[in-house]
Short mmCIF file of C-alpha atoms in Angstrom, two decimals:
data_model
loop_
_atom_site.label_atom_id
_atom_site.label_comp_id
_atom_site.label_asym_id
_atom_site.label_seq_id
_atom_site.Cartn_x
_atom_site.Cartn_y
_atom_site.Cartn_z
CA UNK A 1 -48.03 42.56 52.07
CA UNK A 2 -49.21 39.43 49.80
CA UNK A 3 -48.64 39.27 46.26
CA UNK A 4 -49.76 36.77 43.99
CA UNK A 5 -48.70 35.39 40.46
CA UNK A 6 -51.05 33.94 38.15
CA UNK A 7 -49.80 31.26 35.60
CA UNK A 8 -50.70 28.56 33.01
CA UNK A 9 -53.73 29.34 31.42
CA UNK A 10 -54.59 28.91 27.72
CA UNK A 11 -56.98 27.89 25.58
CA UNK A 12 -58.22 24.04 25.31
CA UNK A 13 -60.96 21.96 24.30
CA UNK A 14 -63.89 20.61 26.74
CA UNK A 15 -63.13 17.28 28.14
CA UNK A 16 -59.34 18.82 28.45
CA UNK A 17 -57.39 19.33 31.13
CA UNK A 18 -55.04 22.55 32.58
CA UNK A 19 -53.82 23.70 35.38
CA UNK A 20 -53.09 26.62 36.36
CA UNK A 21 -50.49 27.93 38.84
CA UNK A 22 -50.05 30.91 41.62
CA UNK A 23 -46.71 31.87 43.29
CA UNK A 24 -47.16 33.48 46.57
CA UNK A 25 -45.13 35.92 48.65
CA UNK A 26 -45.36 38.25 51.90
CA UNK A 27 -43.77 37.61 54.84
CA UNK A 28 -46.53 35.83 57.05
CA UNK A 29 -48.96 33.95 54.00
CA UNK A 30 -48.48 30.95 55.37
CA UNK A 31 -51.23 32.09 57.41
CA UNK A 32 -53.60 33.17 55.36
CA UNK A 33 -56.62 30.72 54.09
CA UNK A 34 -56.02 31.39 49.94
CA UNK A 35 -58.41 30.33 47.00
CA UNK A 36 -59.18 30.81 43.40
CA UNK A 37 -61.81 32.28 41.88
CA UNK A 38 -62.68 33.27 38.25
CA UNK A 39 -64.51 36.44 36.18
CA UNK A 40 -66.23 35.92 32.95
CA UNK A 41 -67.38 38.79 30.64
CA UNK A 42 -70.41 39.73 31.70
CA UNK A 43 -70.41 38.25 35.54
CA UNK A 44 -69.69 38.69 39.00
CA UNK A 45 -66.41 37.15 40.45
CA UNK A 46 -66.84 33.86 41.49
CA UNK A 47 -65.28 31.62 44.20
CA UNK A 48 -64.32 27.98 42.44
CA UNK A 49 -62.12 26.37 45.81
CA UNK A 50 -60.11 27.20 48.59
CA UNK A 51 -57.70 25.95 50.97
CA UNK A 52 -57.24 26.99 54.34
CA UNK A 53 -53.86 26.49 56.59
CA UNK A 54 -54.78 22.90 57.87
CA UNK A 55 -55.03 21.96 54.15
CA UNK A 56 -59.11 21.87 54.14
CA UNK A 57 -61.04 22.97 50.79
CA UNK A 58 -64.13 23.87 50.01
CA UNK A 59 -64.90 23.65 46.25
CA UNK A 60 -68.31 25.07 43.93
CA UNK A 61 -71.33 22.98 43.03
CA UNK A 62 -69.88 23.79 39.18
CA UNK A 63 -66.54 21.86 39.48
CA UNK A 64 -66.83 19.56 41.76
CA UNK A 65 -65.18 16.28 41.34
CA UNK A 66 -63.47 18.22 38.67
CA UNK A 67 -61.32 20.68 40.22
CA UNK A 68 -58.67 20.23 42.38
CA UNK A 69 -56.86 22.81 44.39
CA UNK A 70 -53.15 21.85 46.19
CA UNK A 71 -50.30 24.48 47.79
CA UNK A 72 -46.64 23.50 47.27
CA UNK A 73 -45.48 24.43 50.67
CA UNK A 74 -41.45 24.25 49.26
CA UNK A 75 -42.42 25.87 46.06
CA UNK A 76 -44.60 28.63 47.85
CA UNK A 77 -47.04 27.82 45.76
CA UNK A 78 -51.10 26.72 44.84
CA UNK A 79 -52.05 25.17 42.07
CA UNK A 80 -55.59 24.19 40.14
CA UNK A 81 -55.69 21.26 38.70
CA UNK A 82 -58.84 21.69 35.86
CA UNK A 83 -60.04 18.45 34.32
CA UNK A 84 -63.14 17.28 32.02
CA UNK A 85 -63.24 21.77 31.13
CA UNK A 86 -66.60 22.59 30.19
CA UNK A 87 -66.86 25.73 28.03
CA UNK A 88 -68.83 27.33 30.84
CA UNK A 89 -65.01 27.50 32.62
CA UNK A 90 -64.15 30.78 29.99
CA UNK A 91 -63.68 33.23 32.13
CA UNK A 92 -60.81 34.78 34.32
CA UNK A 93 -59.07 33.40 36.89
CA UNK A 94 -57.71 34.60 39.81
CA UNK A 95 -55.87 33.30 43.31
CA UNK A 96 -56.72 35.17 46.63
CA UNK A 97 -55.05 35.22 49.64
CA UNK A 98 -56.90 36.28 53.08
CA UNK A 99 -56.04 36.41 56.90
CA UNK A 100 -59.65 35.21 57.93
CA UNK A 101 -62.33 34.31 56.92
CA UNK A 102 -65.27 33.22 57.77
CA UNK A 103 -65.85 29.49 58.09
CA UNK A 104 -69.81 29.52 56.80
CA UNK A 105 -68.56 31.47 53.29
CA UNK A 106 -65.14 30.57 52.19
CA UNK A 107 -65.56 31.50 48.66
CA UNK A 108 -66.81 35.09 49.73
CA UNK A 109 -64.94 37.25 47.41
CA UNK A 110 -64.88 40.22 49.96
CA UNK A 111 -62.62 38.20 52.39
CA UNK A 112 -59.58 37.86 50.70
CA UNK A 113 -57.37 41.20 50.54
CA UNK A 114 -54.84 40.27 47.89
CA UNK A 115 -55.24 39.43 44.57
CA UNK A 116 -52.82 38.22 41.27
CA UNK A 117 -53.75 39.71 37.99
CA UNK A 118 -55.03 36.88 36.35
CA UNK A 119 -54.75 34.39 33.95
CA UNK A 120 -57.32 33.48 31.59
CA UNK A 121 -58.84 30.07 30.50
CA UNK A 122 -60.87 29.76 27.71
CA UNK A 123 -62.56 26.17 26.51
CA UNK A 124 -63.84 25.44 22.68
CA UNK A 125 -66.40 23.31 22.10
#
C-alpha cells in the first residue's frame, strides 16, 4: 500500500501564494504516477496537476501558468506550488497515487487508487 499525508493548506487573499506538501510512503510508490486533485463544495473532484515517474507533468487549463507540481525524491514529498491564487481555487486539495495511468487521461480521478485525507485551501477576494 501507499500512504499519503498532505499539509500546507490555509487561507490567503487573491493574488497570494501557498505551497502544499504531500509526504508519501510505501514500498513501491516510486514507480507510481502522482497527482493533485481538488474538490470545491458541491462540485465534483477534479484533477489539478500530475507527474509521472520520468517527471513529465500535466496541468488543468484552469491552473496552467499559476501552479507547479514537483517531487523531492530525497524527502519522498510531492509539492504543489500555487501562485496568483483566485477565489475559485478555494477547495479541499488531495494528493493521490496510481500504479498505472492512461496517458490520455492523467488527470482522471478514477485512475488513482491511493488518496490522502486532504488539506483545505481558502482564497478570499
